[in-house]
Amino acid sequence: MIKVTVQTLGCKVNQSESASIEEVLREQDIEIVKLSENPDICIVNTCSVTAKSDYQSRQLIRKAARNGAKVIATGCYAQLRPDELSKIEGLDLIIGNSEKSNIPQYIKKLTMDKWALELTSNHSHSKLSSPSYYSSRSRGVLKIQDGCNASCSYCTVPLARGKSRSVEIGAIFNAAEKLQNNGYREIVLTGIHIGIFGLDIQPQSSLLGLVEMLTRSFPDIRFRLSSIEPLEFNMGFLPLIRNGLVCNHLHIPLQSGTDRILSSMNREYTSATYKNLIESIINEFPDIAIGTDIITGFPGETDRDFQETVSYVEQIPFSYLHIFPYSRRPNTKAFCFEGHIPEHVKKERVQVLLEMNTNMKSVFKNKQLNKILDVIVEGKDETSGYYKGISGNYLKIFIKSNDIVRGQRIKVRVISLTDSGLLAEYLK
């Protein structure tokens, strides 16, 4: 039996697609193994959102090749720069995102000499079905959409993924039913640009409309939204959050707290618009977890711009920050901008934001003491001996109980804080 490992970098869309690849391969009687288990073939699902992602992708490809496996590269890096990847010794095959569903056929061709597949600019839907099982996860990830219609000046994702394409609603419901039947009690709805789900299909739908239908059909499952743009968040989600049907956790990217930089990034909102949205949500749900993305060191970002962003972020009770130093990406508008920031300045600014993130996470965790949380059990933590889980508001929970199992949805009361999470008691 052929042994294959699938190694994944990047976003939840890549994670979902990798799980789908594994499922298709199992149906072909191919054994899925870890990289350490001497696979015959290693599939590397690459990411290219930053230069660091490119580097990590290349390192993983080289590691797999050194281990003696035949190596297939796919994903966004493979889609954007196949010629660059083809220079890596030991890489056998390069395929684009839309060809992921054909990987079983390509595996059969790996007896040939090294071959870099010619890629086109076509971004049709991959024929990969959503996976019904995730071997390493207690929560299901359901891809509902691919591609992006935004034109942020720093981002290569639209080049790698194409325009927005919604998954058919029937296929989404079939995938959700399979995940439910396999015991999942949380489903993360993911995509590249989920806020515009349904606008490209007939009859037109919407993300809110989809989620309302899903929560009616699967009332025992909690649904979590992945990243959603500020202008695309619908306040109609709030009743679903209030009733526990949608997780009380939102990730709404900001990128900068300065209007001049937001405009240069080609973000379509102002700092005031963003702040008004977050305040409206928090007024309804003071305990909701709201995370965001910040890019620092964008071309032209002065010290004053950065301080404005710091002051702005301090005014909003985020539960966490995802912080990125600006990465200069080929074929983006920002690549040619003037005023690129030295790397040492970017690092200094990142450090300031990291310290803010630490404080924000601590404040949010402290607010949870004595509160009752909705938790999905992820398994037993070997270090502490406690069971661990993820709460609806996206916190790591350690549970004092031996009367629970992986995948179970339970209520807990937070009793203390630890360095790595919250300690809670199981409420039977």
CSV table of C-alpha atoms in Angstrom, one decimal:
chain,number,residue,atom,x,y,z
A,1,MET,CA,0.0,0.0,0.0
A,2,ILE,CA,1.3,3.5,-0.9
A,3,LYS,CA,1.9,5.7,2.1
A,4,VAL,CA,1.2,9.4,1.7
A,5,THR,CA,1.5,12.4,4.1
A,6,VAL,CA,-0.2,15.7,3.6
A,7,GLN,CA,1.6,18.7,5.1
A,8,THR,CA,-0.3,22.0,5.4
A,9,LEU,CA,0.7,25.6,5.8
A,10,GLY,CA,-1.5,28.6,6.1
A,11,CYS,CA,-5.2,29.3,6.5
A,12,LYS,CA,-8.3,27.2,7.4
A,13,VAL,CA,-9.2,26.9,3.7
A,14,ASN,CA,-5.9,25.1,3.1
A,15,GLN,CA,-6.6,22.9,6.2
A,16,SER,CA,-10.0,22.0,4.8
A,17,GLU,CA,-8.6,21.2,1.4
A,18,SER,CA,-5.9,19.1,2.9
A,19,ALA,CA,-8.4,17.1,4.8
A,20,SER,CA,-10.4,16.6,1.6
A,21,ILE,CA,-7.3,15.4,-0.2
A,22,GLU,CA,-6.7,12.9,2.6
A,23,GLU,CA,-10.2,11.6,2.3
A,24,VAL,CA,-10.0,11.2,-1.4
A,25,LEU,CA,-6.7,9.3,-1.1
A,26,ARG,CA,-8.2,6.9,1.6
A,27,GLU,CA,-10.9,6.1,-0.9
A,28,GLN,CA,-8.2,5.0,-3.3
A,29,ASP,CA,-6.8,2.6,-0.6
A,30,ILE,CA,-3.8,4.9,0.1
A,31,GLU,CA,-2.6,5.0,3.7
A,32,ILE,CA,-2.3,8.5,5.3
A,33,VAL,CA,0.7,8.7,7.6
A,34,LYS,CA,2.8,11.3,9.4
A,35,LEU,CA,6.0,12.8,7.8
A,36,SER,CA,8.0,10.9,10.4
A,37,GLU,CA,6.6,7.6,9.3
A,38,ASN,CA,8.6,7.4,6.1
A,39,PRO,CA,5.9,8.1,3.5
A,40,ASP,CA,6.3,7.2,-0.1
A,41,ILE,CA,4.8,10.6,-1.2
A,42,CYS,CA,4.6,13.9,0.6
A,43,ILE,CA,2.0,16.5,-0.5
A,44,VAL,CA,2.9,20.0,0.7
A,45,ASN,CA,-0.1,22.4,0.6
A,46,THR,CA,1.8,25.7,0.5
A,47,CYS,CA,1.0,29.2,1.6
A,48,SER,CA,2.2,32.4,0.1
A,49,VAL,CA,0.5,35.2,2.1
A,50,THR,CA,4.0,36.5,3.3
A,51,ALA,CA,7.6,36.0,2.4
A,52,LYS,CA,7.9,34.0,5.6
A,53,SER,CA,5.2,31.7,4.4
A,54,ASP,CA,7.1,31.2,1.1
A,55,TYR,CA,10.2,30.3,3.2
A,56,GLN,CA,8.4,27.8,5.4
A,57,SER,CA,6.9,26.2,2.3
A,58,ARG,CA,10.3,25.8,0.7
A,59,GLN,CA,11.8,24.4,4.0
A,60,LEU,CA,9.0,21.8,4.3
A,61,ILE,CA,9.5,20.7,0.7
A,62,ARG,CA,13.2,20.3,1.2
A,63,LYS,CA,12.7,18.4,4.5
A,64,ALA,CA,10.3,15.9,2.8
A,65,ALA,CA,12.7,15.4,-0.1
A,66,ARG,CA,15.6,14.7,2.3
A,67,ASN,CA,13.5,12.0,3.9
A,68,GLY,CA,13.4,10.2,0.6
A,69,ALA,CA,9.7,10.9,-0.3
A,70,LYS,CA,8.5,11.9,-3.7
A,71,VAL,CA,7.2,15.5,-3.2
A,72,ILE,CA,4.1,17.2,-4.6
A,73,ALA,CA,3.7,21.0,-4.1
A,74,THR,CA,0.3,22.5,-4.3
A,75,GLY,CA,-1.5,25.5,-2.8
A,76,CYS,CA,-1.0,29.2,-3.2
A,77,TYR,CA,2.8,29.3,-3.5
A,78,ALA,CA,2.6,26.6,-6.2
A,79,GLN,CA,-0.1,28.6,-8.0
A,80,LEU,CA,1.7,31.9,-7.9
A,81,ARG,CA,5.3,31.0,-8.5
A,82,PRO,CA,5.8,27.5,-9.9
A,83,ASP,CA,9.0,28.5,-11.7
A,84,GLU,CA,10.5,29.5,-8.3
A,85,LEU,CA,9.5,26.2,-6.7
A,86,SER,CA,10.7,24.1,-9.6
A,87,LYS,CA,14.3,25.1,-8.7
A,88,ILE,CA,14.1,23.0,-5.5
A,89,GLU,CA,16.0,19.8,-5.8
A,90,GLY,CA,13.8,16.8,-5.0
A,91,LEU,CA,10.5,18.4,-5.9
A,92,ASP,CA,8.7,16.1,-8.3
A,93,LEU,CA,5.4,17.8,-9.1
A,94,ILE,CA,3.9,21.2,-8.9
A,95,ILE,CA,0.1,21.7,-9.3
A,96,GLY,CA,-2.2,24.6,-8.8
A,97,ASN,CA,-5.2,25.1,-6.4
A,98,SER,CA,-7.9,24.0,-8.9
A,99,GLU,CA,-6.0,20.7,-9.6
A,100,LYS,CA,-6.0,19.5,-6.0
A,101,SER,CA,-8.9,17.2,-6.7
A,102,ASN,CA,-6.8,15.4,-9.4
A,103,ILE,CA,-4.0,14.5,-7.0
A,104,PRO,CA,-4.8,10.7,-7.1
A,105,GLN,CA,-4.2,10.8,-10.9
A,106,TYR,CA,-1.0,12.8,-10.5
A,107,ILE,CA,0.3,10.4,-7.9
A,108,LYS,CA,0.2,7.6,-10.6
A,109,LYS,CA,2.5,9.7,-12.8
A,110,LEU,CA,5.2,10.1,-10.2
A,111,THR,CA,7.2,7.3,-11.7
A,112,MET,CA,8.1,9.8,-14.4
A,113,ASP,CA,11.1,12.1,-14.2
A,114,LYS,CA,10.8,15.4,-12.4
A,115,TRP,CA,8.0,17.4,-13.9
A,116,ALA,CA,6.7,20.9,-13.1
A,117,LEU,CA,3.1,21.1,-14.3
A,118,GLU,CA,2.3,24.1,-16.5
A,119,LEU,CA,-0.2,26.3,-14.6
A,120,THR,CA,-2.9,28.5,-16.1
A,121,SER,CA,-4.6,31.6,-14.7
A,122,ASN,CA,-7.9,29.7,-14.5
A,123,HIS,CA,-9.5,29.7,-11.1
A,124,SER,CA,-12.4,27.2,-11.5
A,125,HIS,CA,-13.8,25.5,-8.5
A,126,SER,CA,-11.8,22.6,-7.3
A,127,LYS,CA,-13.9,19.4,-7.4
A,128,LEU,CA,-12.8,18.5,-3.9
A,129,SER,CA,-15.7,17.6,-1.7
A,130,SER,CA,-15.7,19.0,1.8
A,131,PRO,CA,-14.2,16.4,4.2
A,132,SER,CA,-16.4,14.5,6.6
A,133,TYR,CA,-13.6,13.8,9.1
A,134,TYR,CA,-10.5,15.6,10.5
A,135,SER,CA,-8.0,13.1,12.0
A,136,SER,CA,-6.3,15.7,14.2
A,137,ARG,CA,-9.3,17.9,15.1
A,138,SER,CA,-12.3,17.8,17.3
A,139,ARG,CA,-14.0,20.6,15.3
A,140,GLY,CA,-15.0,20.4,11.7
A,141,VAL,CA,-14.0,23.0,9.1
A,142,LEU,CA,-16.4,23.5,6.3
A,143,LYS,CA,-15.3,25.5,3.2
A,144,ILE,CA,-18.2,27.5,1.9
A,145,GLN,CA,-16.5,29.8,-0.5
A,146,ASP,CA,-13.2,30.4,-2.4
A,147,GLY,CA,-11.5,33.4,-4.0
A,148,CYS,CA,-11.6,37.1,-3.1
A,149,ASN,CA,-13.2,40.1,-4.8
A,150,ALA,CA,-11.3,42.7,-2.7
A,151,SER,CA,-8.2,44.4,-4.1
A,152,CYS,CA,-6.1,45.2,-1.0
A,153,SER,CA,-2.9,46.7,-2.2
A,154,TYR,CA,-0.6,44.4,-0.2
A,155,CYS,CA,-2.3,41.0,-0.9
A,156,THR,CA,-1.6,38.2,-3.4
A,157,VAL,CA,-4.6,36.1,-2.4
A,158,PRO,CA,-6.8,37.2,-5.3
A,159,LEU,CA,-4.0,36.2,-7.7
A,160,ALA,CA,-3.7,32.8,-6.1
A,161,ARG,CA,-7.4,32.1,-5.6
A,162,GLY,CA,-9.2,34.1,-8.2
A,163,LYS,CA,-12.6,35.8,-7.9
A,164,SER,CA,-15.1,34.7,-5.3
A,165,ARG,CA,-16.9,31.4,-6.0
A,166,SER,CA,-19.5,30.2,-3.5
A,167,VAL,CA,-20.0,26.5,-2.8
A,168,GLU,CA,-23.5,25.2,-3.7
A,169,ILE,CA,-25.8,25.3,-0.8
A,170,GLY,CA,-26.8,21.7,-1.2
A,171,ALA,CA,-23.2,20.6,-1.1
A,172,ILE,CA,-22.7,22.7,2.1
A,173,PHE,CA,-25.6,21.0,3.8
A,174,ASN,CA,-24.4,17.5,2.7
A,175,ALA,CA,-21.0,18.3,4.2
A,176,ALA,CA,-22.5,19.6,7.4
A,177,GLU,CA,-24.6,16.5,7.8
A,178,LYS,CA,-21.6,14.2,7.3
A,179,LEU,CA,-19.7,16.2,10.0
A,180,GLN,CA,-22.6,15.9,12.4
A,181,ASN,CA,-22.9,12.1,11.7
A,182,ASN,CA,-19.2,11.8,12.5
A,183,GLY,CA,-19.7,13.4,15.9
A,184,TYR,CA,-18.6,16.9,15.4
A,185,ARG,CA,-20.4,19.5,17.5
A,186,GLU,CA,-18.7,22.6,16.2
A,187,ILE,CA,-18.3,23.5,12.5
A,188,VAL,CA,-16.1,26.4,11.4
A,189,LEU,CA,-17.4,28.0,8.3
A,190,THR,CA,-14.4,29.1,6.3
A,191,GLY,CA,-13.4,30.6,3.0
A,192,ILE,CA,-11.2,33.3,1.6
A,193,HIS,CA,-13.9,36.1,1.5
A,194,ILE,CA,-16.9,34.6,3.3
A,195,GLY,CA,-18.8,37.9,3.8
A,196,ILE,CA,-19.8,37.9,0.1
A,197,PHE,CA,-21.0,34.3,0.1
A,198,GLY,CA,-24.0,33.7,-2.1
A,199,LEU,CA,-23.8,36.8,-4.3
A,200,ASP,CA,-22.5,34.8,-7.3
A,201,ILE,CA,-25.2,32.1,-7.3
A,202,GLN,CA,-28.8,32.0,-8.4
A,203,PRO,CA,-31.0,32.7,-6.6
A,204,GLN,CA,-28.7,34.9,-4.7
A,205,SER,CA,-28.1,34.1,-1.0
A,206,SER,CA,-26.0,35.6,1.8
A,207,LEU,CA,-23.8,34.4,4.6
A,208,LEU,CA,-26.5,35.3,7.2
A,209,GLY,CA,-29.1,33.5,5.2
A,210,LEU,CA,-26.9,30.4,4.9
A,211,VAL,CA,-26.1,30.4,8.6
A,212,GLU,CA,-29.8,30.8,9.6
A,213,MET,CA,-30.6,27.8,7.5
A,214,LEU,CA,-27.8,25.7,8.9
A,215,THR,CA,-28.7,26.5,12.5
A,216,ARG,CA,-32.3,25.5,11.9
A,217,SER,CA,-31.2,22.2,10.3
A,218,PHE,CA,-28.5,21.4,12.8
A,219,PRO,CA,-29.5,22.9,16.2
A,220,ASP,CA,-27.1,20.7,18.2
A,221,ILE,CA,-24.1,22.1,16.4
A,222,ARG,CA,-22.5,25.4,17.2
A,223,PHE,CA,-21.2,27.3,14.1
A,224,ARG,CA,-18.1,29.5,14.2
A,225,LEU,CA,-17.5,32.2,11.6
A,226,SER,CA,-13.9,32.5,10.3
A,227,SER,CA,-12.6,36.0,9.4
A,228,ILE,CA,-15.2,38.4,8.1
A,229,GLU,CA,-14.7,41.9,6.8
A,230,PRO,CA,-16.1,44.8,8.8
A,231,LEU,CA,-18.4,46.1,6.1
A,232,GLU,CA,-19.8,42.6,5.5
A,233,PHE,CA,-20.8,41.8,9.1
A,234,ASN,CA,-24.5,41.7,9.5
A,235,MET,CA,-26.0,42.6,12.9
A,236,GLY,CA,-28.6,39.8,12.2
A,237,PHE,CA,-25.9,37.4,13.5
A,238,LEU,CA,-26.4,38.7,17.0
A,239,PRO,CA,-29.6,36.8,17.8
A,240,LEU,CA,-27.9,33.6,16.6
A,241,ILE,CA,-25.0,34.4,18.9
A,242,ARG,CA,-27.4,35.2,21.8
A,243,ASN,CA,-29.0,31.8,21.4
A,244,GLY,CA,-25.7,29.8,21.3
A,245,LEU,CA,-26.2,28.8,17.7
A,246,VAL,CA,-23.2,30.8,16.5
A,247,CYS,CA,-20.0,31.1,18.6
A,248,ASN,CA,-19.6,34.3,20.6
A,249,HIS,CA,-16.3,34.9,18.8
A,250,LEU,CA,-15.7,37.1,15.8
A,251,HIS,CA,-12.5,37.8,13.9
A,252,ILE,CA,-12.8,41.1,12.1
A,253,PRO,CA,-9.7,42.4,10.4
A,254,LEU,CA,-8.6,46.0,11.0
A,255,GLN,CA,-5.1,46.2,9.5
A,256,SER,CA,-4.4,49.8,10.6
A,257,GLY,CA,-5.9,52.4,12.9
A,258,THR,CA,-5.0,55.3,10.6
A,259,ASP,CA,-7.3,56.4,7.8
A,260,ARG,CA,-4.4,57.4,5.6
A,261,ILE,CA,-2.8,54.0,5.7
A,262,LEU,CA,-6.2,52.2,5.4
A,263,SER,CA,-6.7,54.2,2.2
A,264,SER,CA,-3.3,53.3,0.9
A,265,MET,CA,-4.0,49.6,1.7
A,266,ASN,CA,-7.3,50.0,-0.4
A,267,ARG,CA,-9.4,49.0,2.6
A,268,GLU,CA,-12.9,50.2,2.1
A,269,TYR,CA,-13.7,51.5,5.5
A,270,THR,CA,-12.5,54.2,7.9
A,271,SER,CA,-11.2,53.8,11.5
A,272,ALA,CA,-14.5,55.4,12.7
A,273,THR,CA,-16.7,53.0,10.8
A,274,TYR,CA,-14.7,50.1,12.2
A,275,LYS,CA,-14.9,51.4,15.8
A,276,ASN,CA,-18.6,52.0,15.6
A,277,LEU,CA,-19.2,48.4,14.4
A,278,ILE,CA,-17.2,46.9,17.2
A,279,GLU,CA,-18.8,49.1,19.8
A,280,SER,CA,-22.3,48.1,18.6
A,281,ILE,CA,-21.4,44.4,18.9
A,282,ILE,CA,-19.8,44.8,22.4
A,283,ASN,CA,-22.8,46.8,23.6
A,284,GLU,CA,-24.9,43.8,22.9
A,285,PHE,CA,-22.4,41.2,24.1
A,286,PRO,CA,-19.8,42.5,26.5
A,287,ASP,CA,-18.2,39.1,26.9
A,288,ILE,CA,-17.8,38.4,23.2
A,289,ALA,CA,-14.3,37.6,21.9
A,290,ILE,CA,-13.3,39.9,19.1
A,291,GLY,CA,-9.9,39.4,17.4
A,292,THR,CA,-8.3,41.3,14.7
A,293,ASP,CA,-5.4,41.5,12.2
A,294,ILE,CA,-2.9,44.3,12.3
A,295,ILE,CA,-0.2,44.9,9.6
A,296,THR,CA,2.6,47.2,10.7
A,297,GLY,CA,5.4,48.7,8.7
A,298,PHE,CA,3.2,49.3,5.7
A,299,PRO,CA,5.0,51.5,3.1
A,300,GLY,CA,4.7,55.2,4.2
A,301,GLU,CA,3.6,54.3,7.8
A,302,THR,CA,5.3,57.0,9.9
A,303,ASP,CA,6.1,56.8,13.6
A,304,ARG,CA,3.1,59.1,14.1
A,305,ASP,CA,0.9,56.7,12.0
A,306,PHE,CA,2.0,53.8,14.1
A,307,GLN,CA,1.3,55.6,17.4
A,308,GLU,CA,-2.1,56.5,16.1
A,309,THR,CA,-2.8,52.8,15.5
A,310,VAL,CA,-1.5,51.9,19.0
A,311,SER,CA,-3.8,54.5,20.6
A,312,TYR,CA,-6.7,53.4,18.5
A,313,VAL,CA,-6.3,49.7,19.3
A,314,GLU,CA,-6.0,50.6,23.0
A,315,GLN,CA,-9.5,52.0,22.9
A,316,ILE,CA,-11.1,48.8,21.7
A,317,PRO,CA,-11.3,45.7,24.0
A,318,PHE,CA,-10.0,43.2,21.6
A,319,SER,CA,-9.5,39.7,23.1
A,320,TYR,CA,-6.4,39.1,20.9
A,321,LEU,CA,-4.4,40.5,18.0
A,322,HIS,CA,-2.9,38.8,15.0
A,323,ILE,CA,0.2,40.9,14.1
A,324,PHE,CA,2.0,40.9,10.8
A,325,PRO,CA,5.0,42.9,9.7
A,326,TYR,CA,4.3,44.1,6.2
A,327,SER,CA,5.7,41.7,3.6
A,328,ARG,CA,6.5,43.0,0.2
A,329,ARG,CA,4.8,40.7,-2.3
A,330,PRO,CA,5.4,40.7,-6.1
A,331,ASN,CA,2.6,41.7,-8.4
A,332,THR,CA,0.8,43.8,-5.7
A,333,LYS,CA,0.2,47.5,-5.9
A,334,ALA,CA,2.1,48.1,-2.7
A,335,PHE,CA,5.2,46.5,-4.1
A,336,CYS,CA,5.9,49.7,-6.1
A,337,PHE,CA,4.9,52.1,-3.3
A,338,GLU,CA,7.5,54.5,-2.0
A,339,GLY,CA,8.5,54.7,1.7
A,340,HIS,CA,9.2,51.1,2.5
A,341,ILE,CA,10.0,50.6,6.2
A,342,PRO,CA,13.4,49.2,7.3
A,343,GLU,CA,13.1,45.7,8.8
A,344,HIS,CA,14.5,46.7,12.2
A,345,VAL,CA,11.7,49.3,12.5
A,346,LYS,CA,9.1,46.7,11.6
A,347,LYS,CA,10.4,44.4,14.3
A,348,GLU,CA,10.3,47.2,16.9
A,349,ARG,CA,6.7,47.9,16.0
A,350,VAL,CA,5.7,44.3,16.1
A,351,GLN,CA,7.2,44.0,19.5
A,352,VAL,CA,5.1,46.8,20.8
A,353,LEU,CA,1.9,45.2,19.4
A,354,LEU,CA,2.9,41.8,20.8
A,355,GLU,CA,3.1,43.3,24.3
A,356,MET,CA,-0.3,44.8,23.8
A,357,ASN,CA,-1.6,41.5,22.6
A,358,THR,CA,-0.3,39.8,25.8
A,359,ASN,CA,-2.1,42.3,28.0
A,360,MET,CA,-5.3,42.1,26.0
A,361,LYS,CA,-5.4,38.3,26.2
A,362,SER,CA,-4.8,38.5,30.0
A,363,VAL,CA,-7.5,41.0,30.6
A,364,PHE,CA,-10.0,38.9,28.6
A,365,LYS,CA,-9.1,35.7,30.4
A,366,ASN,CA,-9.5,37.4,33.8
A,367,LYS,CA,-13.0,38.4,32.8
A,368,GLN,CA,-14.0,34.7,32.5
A,369,LEU,CA,-13.5,33.8,36.2
A,370,ASN,CA,-16.7,32.2,37.6
A,371,LYS,CA,-18.4,32.3,34.3
A,372,ILE,CA,-20.1,29.4,32.6
A,373,LEU,CA,-18.7,28.6,29.1
A,374,ASP,CA,-19.7,26.3,26.3
A,375,VAL,CA,-16.8,24.0,25.5
A,376,ILE,CA,-15.9,21.4,22.9
A,377,VAL,CA,-13.6,18.7,24.4
A,378,GLU,CA,-10.5,18.3,22.3
A,379,GLY,CA,-8.8,15.5,24.3
A,380,LYS,CA,-6.5,14.9,27.2
A,381,ASP,CA,-3.5,17.2,27.8
A,382,GLU,CA,-0.5,15.0,28.5
A,383,THR,CA,1.3,17.7,30.4
A,384,SER,CA,-1.3,18.7,32.9
A,385,GLY,CA,-3.4,15.5,32.9
A,386,TYR,CA,-6.6,17.5,32.5
A,387,TYR,CA,-8.9,17.3,29.5
A,388,LYS,CA,-8.6,20.3,27.3
A,389,GLY,CA,-11.2,22.1,25.1
A,390,ILE,CA,-12.0,25.2,23.2
A,391,SER,CA,-14.8,27.6,24.4
A,392,GLY,CA,-17.3,29.3,22.2
A,393,ASN,CA,-15.4,32.6,22.9
A,394,TYR,CA,-12.2,31.0,21.6
A,395,LEU,CA,-10.3,30.2,24.8
A,396,LYS,CA,-8.3,27.2,25.8
A,397,ILE,CA,-10.0,25.5,28.7
A,398,PHE,CA,-8.5,22.8,31.0
A,399,ILE,CA,-11.3,20.7,32.6
A,400,LYS,CA,-11.2,19.0,35.9
A,401,SER,CA,-13.1,15.8,35.0
A,402,ASN,CA,-12.5,12.2,33.8
A,403,ASP,CA,-16.2,11.8,32.9
A,404,ILE,CA,-15.9,13.4,29.4
A,405,VAL,CA,-14.8,12.3,25.9
A,406,ARG,CA,-13.2,14.0,22.9
A,407,GLY,CA,-15.7,15.9,20.7
A,408,GLN,CA,-18.3,16.2,23.5
A,409,ARG,CA,-20.0,19.6,23.9
A,410,ILE,CA,-20.3,20.5,27.6
A,411,LYS,CA,-20.8,23.4,30.0
A,412,VAL,CA,-18.1,24.3,32.4
A,413,ARG,CA,-17.5,26.9,35.1
A,414,VAL,CA,-14.1,28.7,35.1
A,415,ILE,CA,-12.5,28.4,38.6
A,416,SER,CA,-8.9,29.7,38.0
A,417,LEU,CA,-6.4,30.9,35.5
A,418,THR,CA,-3.2,29.1,34.4
A,419,ASP,CA,-0.3,30.2,32.3
A,420,SER,CA,-1.6,28.3,29.3
A,421,GLY,CA,-5.4,28.6,29.7
A,422,LEU,CA,-8.3,28.6,32.1
A,423,LEU,CA,-9.1,25.8,34.6
A,424,ALA,CA,-12.7,24.9,34.8
A,425,GLU,CA,-15.1,22.4,36.4
A,426,TYR,CA,-17.5,20.3,34.4
A,427,LEU,CA,-21.1,21.1,35.0
A,428,LYS,CA,-23.0,17.8,34.5
